[in-house]
């Protein structure tokens, strides 16, 4: 439900859209065992799931599992088990049965040692993480992190950067949409100086049980509303070639570095370093205020709508679709007003965007 968002992607293959297109055509069944990679012992009650889906299972006493009726396509298979490293593997689900033997690596352990966190989460830092991670829309405000003690938040004043990780998973209950999300392998970074946010991990979705039919209908309506104008909606419109009919306006944006920024940033960093253990004077504060206002880059928007063939490529033999632009795009959804609680994003610099992991090269 965003009014607009920005994209900068060098090349992002959309193989999972191919899987979506095959939902009604064929499915496969994944079966197999999960074992210790050293002893080959079966691992009971290991949590196994396909990331970004509702498909998951637990192993039995023999380490066996079964995932039936999975739509064919490419997935990230993830396994979580206490005392073992998080297992991640890309897998192609094919029609019919597939048998897998999955080996988990024990994590390094030192018996008798108690690990004490030197800096427990500061409430202000944790709340900043929650606000960014969950979002600021009306639906986001109905989400709750149920295991806050499993989230480790840290703020680096030198980098002006907030980071968050979790050794287990982050459980989010979404009361607006009726989903419980377990987010494994969280790595979150919010850099206030560079003005970017990046996070990645492996979520699995569980349907929450509605109290009554009225709540179930409300969840269904909210899910449809949340989908309209979202990044997923936009990418699906690219895949189907229905960008304009679906209500999206795509425009090219160019970001030009500001030649005055490096000097201003250098002066600000030097002053912070020089005054690390002292109080800033009024003159220091005035200088910092002036330097931090120097923009890193300038953005220029080309008002003409981008045609579909300038946004994607199609592989003739397989029908696979991929994005192929190199600059920024501003994507505006025209069929619905933005959520009043939603804060629109600003484009980040080309250098900062290029440094982001491929899985998170879009801004909220």
Coordinates of C-alpha atoms in Angstrom, one line a residue:
X1 CA 0.0 0.0 0.0
X2 CA 2.8 2.4 -0.8
X3 CA 2.3 5.4 -3.1
X4 CA 5.6 4.8 -4.6
X5 CA 9.0 3.1 -4.1
X6 CA 12.4 3.1 -5.7
X7 CA 14.3 0.2 -7.3
X8 CA 17.8 -0.2 -8.4
X9 CA 18.7 -3.6 -9.6
X10 CA 21.5 -4.7 -11.9
X11 CA 19.9 -8.1 -12.8
X12 CA 17.3 -9.9 -10.7
X13 CA 16.1 -13.2 -12.1
X14 CA 12.5 -13.8 -11.4
X15 CA 12.5 -17.6 -11.4
X16 CA 9.9 -17.7 -8.6
X17 CA 7.4 -16.1 -10.9
X18 CA 7.8 -19.1 -13.2
X19 CA 6.8 -21.2 -10.2
X20 CA 3.8 -19.1 -9.6
X21 CA 2.7 -19.5 -13.2
X22 CA 2.8 -23.3 -12.7
X23 CA 0.7 -23.5 -9.5
X24 CA -2.3 -24.9 -11.3
X25 CA -0.3 -27.3 -13.6
X26 CA 1.8 -29.6 -11.4
X27 CA 3.2 -30.2 -7.9
X28 CA 5.9 -32.3 -6.3
X29 CA 6.5 -34.1 -3.0
X30 CA 9.7 -33.7 -1.0
X31 CA 10.6 -36.5 1.3
X32 CA 13.9 -37.6 3.0
X33 CA 15.9 -37.6 6.2
X34 CA 17.8 -35.0 8.2
X35 CA 21.0 -36.2 9.8
X36 CA 24.0 -35.1 11.8
X37 CA 26.8 -34.5 9.2
X38 CA 29.4 -36.0 11.6
X39 CA 27.7 -39.0 13.3
X40 CA 25.0 -39.6 10.6
X41 CA 22.5 -39.8 13.5
X42 CA 18.9 -38.9 12.6
X43 CA 17.7 -35.6 14.0
X44 CA 14.2 -35.6 15.5
X45 CA 12.0 -32.5 15.5
X46 CA 14.1 -30.5 13.2
X47 CA 12.1 -27.6 11.6
X48 CA 12.2 -27.7 7.8
X49 CA 10.5 -25.2 5.5
X50 CA 10.6 -23.5 2.1
X51 CA 11.3 -19.9 2.7
X52 CA 8.7 -17.3 1.8
X53 CA 5.9 -19.9 1.8
X54 CA 3.6 -21.7 4.2
X55 CA 5.2 -25.1 3.4
X56 CA 7.0 -26.6 6.4
X57 CA 7.3 -29.8 8.4
X58 CA 9.1 -31.3 11.4
X59 CA 11.1 -34.5 11.3
X60 CA 10.0 -37.7 13.2
X61 CA 12.1 -39.9 15.5
X62 CA 13.9 -41.3 12.5
X63 CA 14.7 -37.9 11.1
X64 CA 12.2 -38.3 8.3
X65 CA 10.0 -35.6 6.8
X66 CA 7.5 -35.1 4.0
X67 CA 6.3 -32.0 2.2
X68 CA 3.5 -33.0 -0.2
X69 CA 1.8 -31.0 -2.9
X70 CA 4.5 -28.3 -3.4
X71 CA 4.1 -26.3 -6.6
X72 CA 6.9 -26.9 -9.0
X73 CA 9.6 -24.1 -9.0
X74 CA 12.7 -22.8 -7.3
X75 CA 12.8 -22.5 -3.5
X76 CA 15.2 -21.9 -0.6
X77 CA 15.1 -24.9 1.6
X78 CA 15.9 -24.0 5.3
X79 CA 16.4 -26.2 8.3
X80 CA 16.7 -25.0 11.9
X81 CA 17.8 -27.2 14.8
X82 CA 19.1 -26.3 18.2
X83 CA 22.9 -26.8 18.4
X84 CA 23.3 -26.9 14.6
X85 CA 24.1 -24.2 12.0
X86 CA 21.2 -22.9 10.0
X87 CA 20.9 -25.1 6.9
X88 CA 20.2 -23.3 3.6
X89 CA 20.0 -24.8 0.1
X90 CA 18.4 -23.8 -3.2
X91 CA 16.2 -26.5 -4.5
X92 CA 14.1 -27.0 -7.7
X93 CA 10.9 -28.8 -7.0
X94 CA 9.9 -31.0 -9.9
X95 CA 6.7 -32.9 -10.7
X96 CA 6.4 -36.1 -8.7
X97 CA 8.4 -37.4 -5.7
X98 CA 11.9 -36.3 -4.7
X99 CA 14.0 -37.9 -2.0
X100 CA 16.6 -35.9 -0.1
X101 CA 19.3 -36.6 2.5
X102 CA 20.1 -33.4 4.3
X103 CA 23.2 -33.2 6.6
X104 CA 23.3 -30.5 9.3
X105 CA 26.6 -29.2 10.7
X106 CA 26.9 -28.9 14.5
X107 CA 27.6 -25.4 15.7
X108 CA 30.7 -24.8 17.8
X109 CA 30.0 -25.3 21.4
X110 CA 32.1 -25.0 24.6
X111 CA 30.6 -27.0 27.5
X112 CA 30.4 -25.2 30.8
X113 CA 30.7 -21.8 29.3
X114 CA 28.0 -19.2 29.9
X115 CA 27.8 -16.4 27.3
X116 CA 26.7 -13.1 28.8
X117 CA 25.8 -10.2 26.5
X118 CA 27.8 -7.2 27.6
X119 CA 25.3 -4.7 26.3
X120 CA 21.6 -5.7 26.5
X121 CA 19.3 -4.0 24.1
X122 CA 18.7 -0.3 24.8
X123 CA 15.0 0.3 24.6
X124 CA 15.4 3.3 22.2
X125 CA 17.6 1.2 19.8
X126 CA 15.2 -1.7 19.9
X127 CA 12.2 0.5 19.2
X128 CA 14.0 2.0 16.2
X129 CA 14.7 -1.5 14.9
X130 CA 11.0 -2.5 15.4
X131 CA 9.7 0.6 13.7
X132 CA 11.9 0.0 10.6
X133 CA 11.6 -3.8 10.4
X134 CA 7.9 -4.0 10.9
X135 CA 7.1 -0.8 9.0
X136 CA 4.8 2.2 9.7
X137 CA 1.6 1.5 7.9
X138 CA -1.7 0.9 9.7
X139 CA -1.3 -2.9 9.1
X140 CA 2.3 -2.8 10.4
X141 CA 1.1 -1.3 13.7
X142 CA -0.9 -4.5 14.3
X143 CA 2.2 -6.6 14.2
X144 CA 4.0 -7.7 17.3
X145 CA 7.4 -9.4 17.8
X146 CA 6.7 -12.2 20.3
X147 CA 10.3 -13.0 21.3
X148 CA 12.1 -9.7 21.7
X149 CA 14.8 -11.3 23.9
X150 CA 16.0 -13.3 20.9
X151 CA 16.8 -10.1 18.9
X152 CA 20.2 -8.6 19.5
X153 CA 20.3 -4.9 18.6
X154 CA 23.5 -2.8 18.6
X155 CA 24.1 0.9 17.7
X156 CA 27.6 1.9 16.4
X157 CA 27.9 5.7 17.0
X158 CA 31.1 6.0 14.8
X159 CA 29.3 4.5 11.8
X160 CA 25.9 6.0 12.9
X161 CA 24.6 2.5 12.2
X162 CA 22.0 0.2 13.8
X163 CA 22.3 -3.5 13.4
X164 CA 20.2 -6.4 14.6
X165 CA 20.6 -10.2 14.5
X166 CA 19.0 -13.3 16.0
X167 CA 20.6 -16.6 16.8
X168 CA 17.3 -18.4 16.5
X169 CA 14.4 -16.7 14.7
X170 CA 12.2 -13.6 15.1
X171 CA 8.5 -14.4 15.5
X172 CA 6.1 -11.8 14.3
X173 CA 2.3 -12.1 14.8
X174 CA 0.5 -10.1 12.2
X175 CA -3.0 -9.6 13.6
X176 CA -4.0 -7.5 10.5
X177 CA -3.4 -10.3 8.0
X178 CA -3.7 -13.4 10.1
X179 CA -0.2 -14.7 9.6
X180 CA 2.5 -15.8 12.1
X181 CA 5.9 -15.3 10.6
X182 CA 9.1 -16.9 11.8
X183 CA 12.1 -15.1 10.4
X184 CA 15.3 -17.1 10.5
X185 CA 18.9 -15.9 10.0
X186 CA 18.0 -12.2 10.5
X187 CA 20.7 -9.7 9.5
X188 CA 19.5 -6.1 9.7
X189 CA 21.4 -2.9 9.1
X190 CA 20.1 0.6 9.2
X191 CA 22.8 3.2 8.3
X192 CA 21.6 6.7 9.2
X193 CA 24.6 8.4 7.6
X194 CA 24.3 6.7 4.2
X195 CA 20.5 6.7 4.4
X196 CA 19.8 3.1 3.6
X197 CA 18.2 0.0 5.2
X198 CA 19.0 -3.5 4.3
X199 CA 17.9 -6.8 5.9
X200 CA 17.6 -10.4 4.8
X201 CA 16.7 -13.8 6.2
X202 CA 14.4 -16.7 5.6
X203 CA 10.8 -16.3 6.6
X204 CA 8.2 -19.0 6.9
X205 CA 4.5 -18.2 7.2
X206 CA 1.9 -19.9 9.3
X207 CA -1.9 -19.3 9.1
X208 CA -3.3 -18.0 12.3
X209 CA -6.6 -19.5 13.5
X210 CA -9.5 -17.0 13.2
X211 CA -11.8 -16.6 16.1
X212 CA -14.9 -16.5 13.8
X213 CA -15.9 -16.1 10.2
X214 CA -16.0 -12.3 10.5
X215 CA -12.3 -12.2 11.4
X216 CA -11.5 -14.6 8.6
X217 CA -13.3 -12.3 6.1
X218 CA -11.4 -9.3 7.5
X219 CA -8.1 -11.0 7.1
X220 CA -8.9 -11.9 3.5
X221 CA -9.9 -8.3 2.7
X222 CA -6.7 -6.9 4.4
X223 CA -4.5 -9.4 2.5
X224 CA -5.9 -8.2 -0.8
X225 CA -5.5 -4.6 0.3
X226 CA -1.9 -5.1 1.4
X227 CA -1.1 -6.8 -2.0
X228 CA -2.4 -4.0 -4.1
X229 CA 0.4 -1.6 -4.9
X230 CA 3.1 -3.7 -3.1
X231 CA 6.5 -4.7 -4.5
X232 CA 5.1 -8.2 -5.1
X233 CA 2.2 -6.8 -7.1
X234 CA 4.5 -4.7 -9.2
X235 CA 6.9 -7.6 -10.0
X236 CA 3.9 -9.8 -10.9
X237 CA 2.7 -7.1 -13.3
X238 CA 6.1 -7.1 -14.9
X239 CA 6.0 -10.8 -15.3
X240 CA 2.5 -10.8 -16.8
X241 CA 3.2 -7.7 -18.9
X242 CA 0.3 -5.8 -17.3
X243 CA 2.2 -2.9 -15.6
X244 CA -0.1 -0.1 -16.8
X245 CA -3.4 -2.0 -16.6
X246 CA -2.5 -3.0 -13.0
X247 CA -2.2 0.7 -12.1
X248 CA 1.6 1.3 -12.0
X249 CA 3.5 4.2 -13.5
X250 CA 7.2 3.5 -13.9
X251 CA 9.6 6.4 -14.5
X252 CA 13.4 6.5 -14.8
X253 CA 15.4 8.3 -12.2
X254 CA 19.0 9.3 -12.4
X255 CA 21.1 9.9 -9.3
X256 CA 24.1 12.2 -9.7
X257 CA 26.8 12.4 -6.9
X258 CA 27.2 15.8 -5.2
X259 CA 30.8 16.9 -5.6
X260 CA 30.6 18.9 -2.4
X261 CA 29.6 16.0 -0.3
X262 CA 33.0 14.2 0.2
X263 CA 34.6 17.3 1.8
X264 CA 31.6 18.0 4.0
X265 CA 31.5 14.4 5.2
X266 CA 35.2 14.4 5.8
X267 CA 35.0 17.5 7.9
X268 CA 32.1 16.2 9.9
X269 CA 33.9 12.9 10.6
X270 CA 37.1 14.7 11.6
X271 CA 35.2 16.9 14.0
X272 CA 33.4 14.0 15.6
X273 CA 36.7 12.2 16.1
X274 CA 38.4 15.2 17.6
X275 CA 35.6 15.8 20.0
X276 CA 34.9 12.2 20.9
X277 CA 35.5 12.6 24.6
X278 CA 34.4 16.3 24.9
X279 CA 31.2 18.3 24.6
X280 CA 30.5 20.0 21.3
X281 CA 30.6 23.8 21.4
X282 CA 28.0 26.0 19.8
X283 CA 30.3 26.6 16.9
X284 CA 30.9 22.8 16.5
X285 CA 27.2 22.2 16.5
X286 CA 26.6 24.9 13.9
X287 CA 29.3 23.4 11.7
X288 CA 28.0 19.8 12.0
X289 CA 24.5 21.0 11.3
X290 CA 25.7 22.7 8.1
X291 CA 27.8 19.8 6.9
X292 CA 25.2 17.1 7.5
X293 CA 22.7 19.0 5.3
X294 CA 24.9 18.7 2.3
X295 CA 23.2 16.0 0.2
X296 CA 25.1 13.0 -0.9
X297 CA 23.6 13.1 -4.4
X298 CA 21.0 14.8 -6.5
X299 CA 18.1 12.9 -8.2
X300 CA 16.5 13.7 -11.5
X301 CA 13.2 12.2 -12.6
X302 CA 12.4 11.6 -16.2
X303 CA 8.6 12.1 -16.4
X304 CA 7.9 9.9 -19.5
X305 CA 6.6 6.5 -18.5
X306 CA 9.0 3.6 -19.2
X307 CA 7.8 1.1 -21.8
X308 CA 7.5 -2.6 -20.7
X309 CA 10.3 -3.8 -23.0
X310 CA 12.7 -1.3 -21.3
X311 CA 12.1 -3.0 -18.0
X312 CA 12.3 -6.7 -18.6
X313 CA 13.7 -9.5 -20.8
X314 CA 12.0 -12.7 -21.7
X315 CA 13.8 -16.0 -22.5
X316 CA 12.0 -17.4 -25.6
X317 CA 12.4 -21.1 -24.9
X318 CA 11.6 -21.2 -21.2
X319 CA 9.5 -18.1 -20.8
X320 CA 11.6 -16.9 -17.8
X321 CA 11.3 -13.2 -17.2
X322 CA 13.9 -10.9 -15.6
X323 CA 14.4 -7.3 -14.9
X324 CA 17.2 -5.7 -16.9
X325 CA 17.4 -2.0 -16.1
X326 CA 20.5 -0.4 -14.6
X327 CA 19.3 3.0 -13.3
X328 CA 16.9 3.8 -10.6
X329 CA 13.2 3.5 -11.2
X330 CA 10.4 5.4 -9.4
X331 CA 7.3 3.2 -9.3
X332 CA 4.0 4.8 -8.5
X333 CA 0.7 3.0 -7.8
X334 CA -2.2 5.1 -9.1
X335 CA -5.3 3.0 -8.2
X336 CA -5.2 3.6 -4.5
X337 CA -4.3 6.4 -2.1
X338 CA -1.3 5.7 0.2
X339 CA -1.8 4.7 3.8
X340 CA -1.8 8.0 5.8
X341 CA 0.6 6.3 8.3
X342 CA 3.1 5.3 5.6
X343 CA 6.3 7.3 5.2
X344 CA 7.5 7.4 1.7
X345 CA 11.2 6.7 0.9
X346 CA 14.0 8.8 -0.5
X347 CA 16.4 7.4 -3.1
X348 CA 19.8 6.3 -1.8
X349 CA 23.0 7.0 -3.5
X350 CA 24.2 4.8 -6.4
X351 CA 27.3 3.8 -4.4
X352 CA 25.3 2.8 -1.3
X353 CA 22.7 0.9 -3.4
X354 CA 25.4 -1.0 -5.3
X355 CA 26.8 -2.2 -2.0
X356 CA 23.6 -3.7 -0.9
X357 CA 23.0 -7.5 -1.1
X358 CA 21.0 -8.7 -4.1
X359 CA 18.1 -9.8 -1.9
X360 CA 17.5 -6.4 -0.6
X361 CA 18.1 -3.9 -3.3
X362 CA 14.8 -2.1 -2.9
X363 CA 13.8 0.6 -0.6
X364 CA 10.7 0.6 1.6

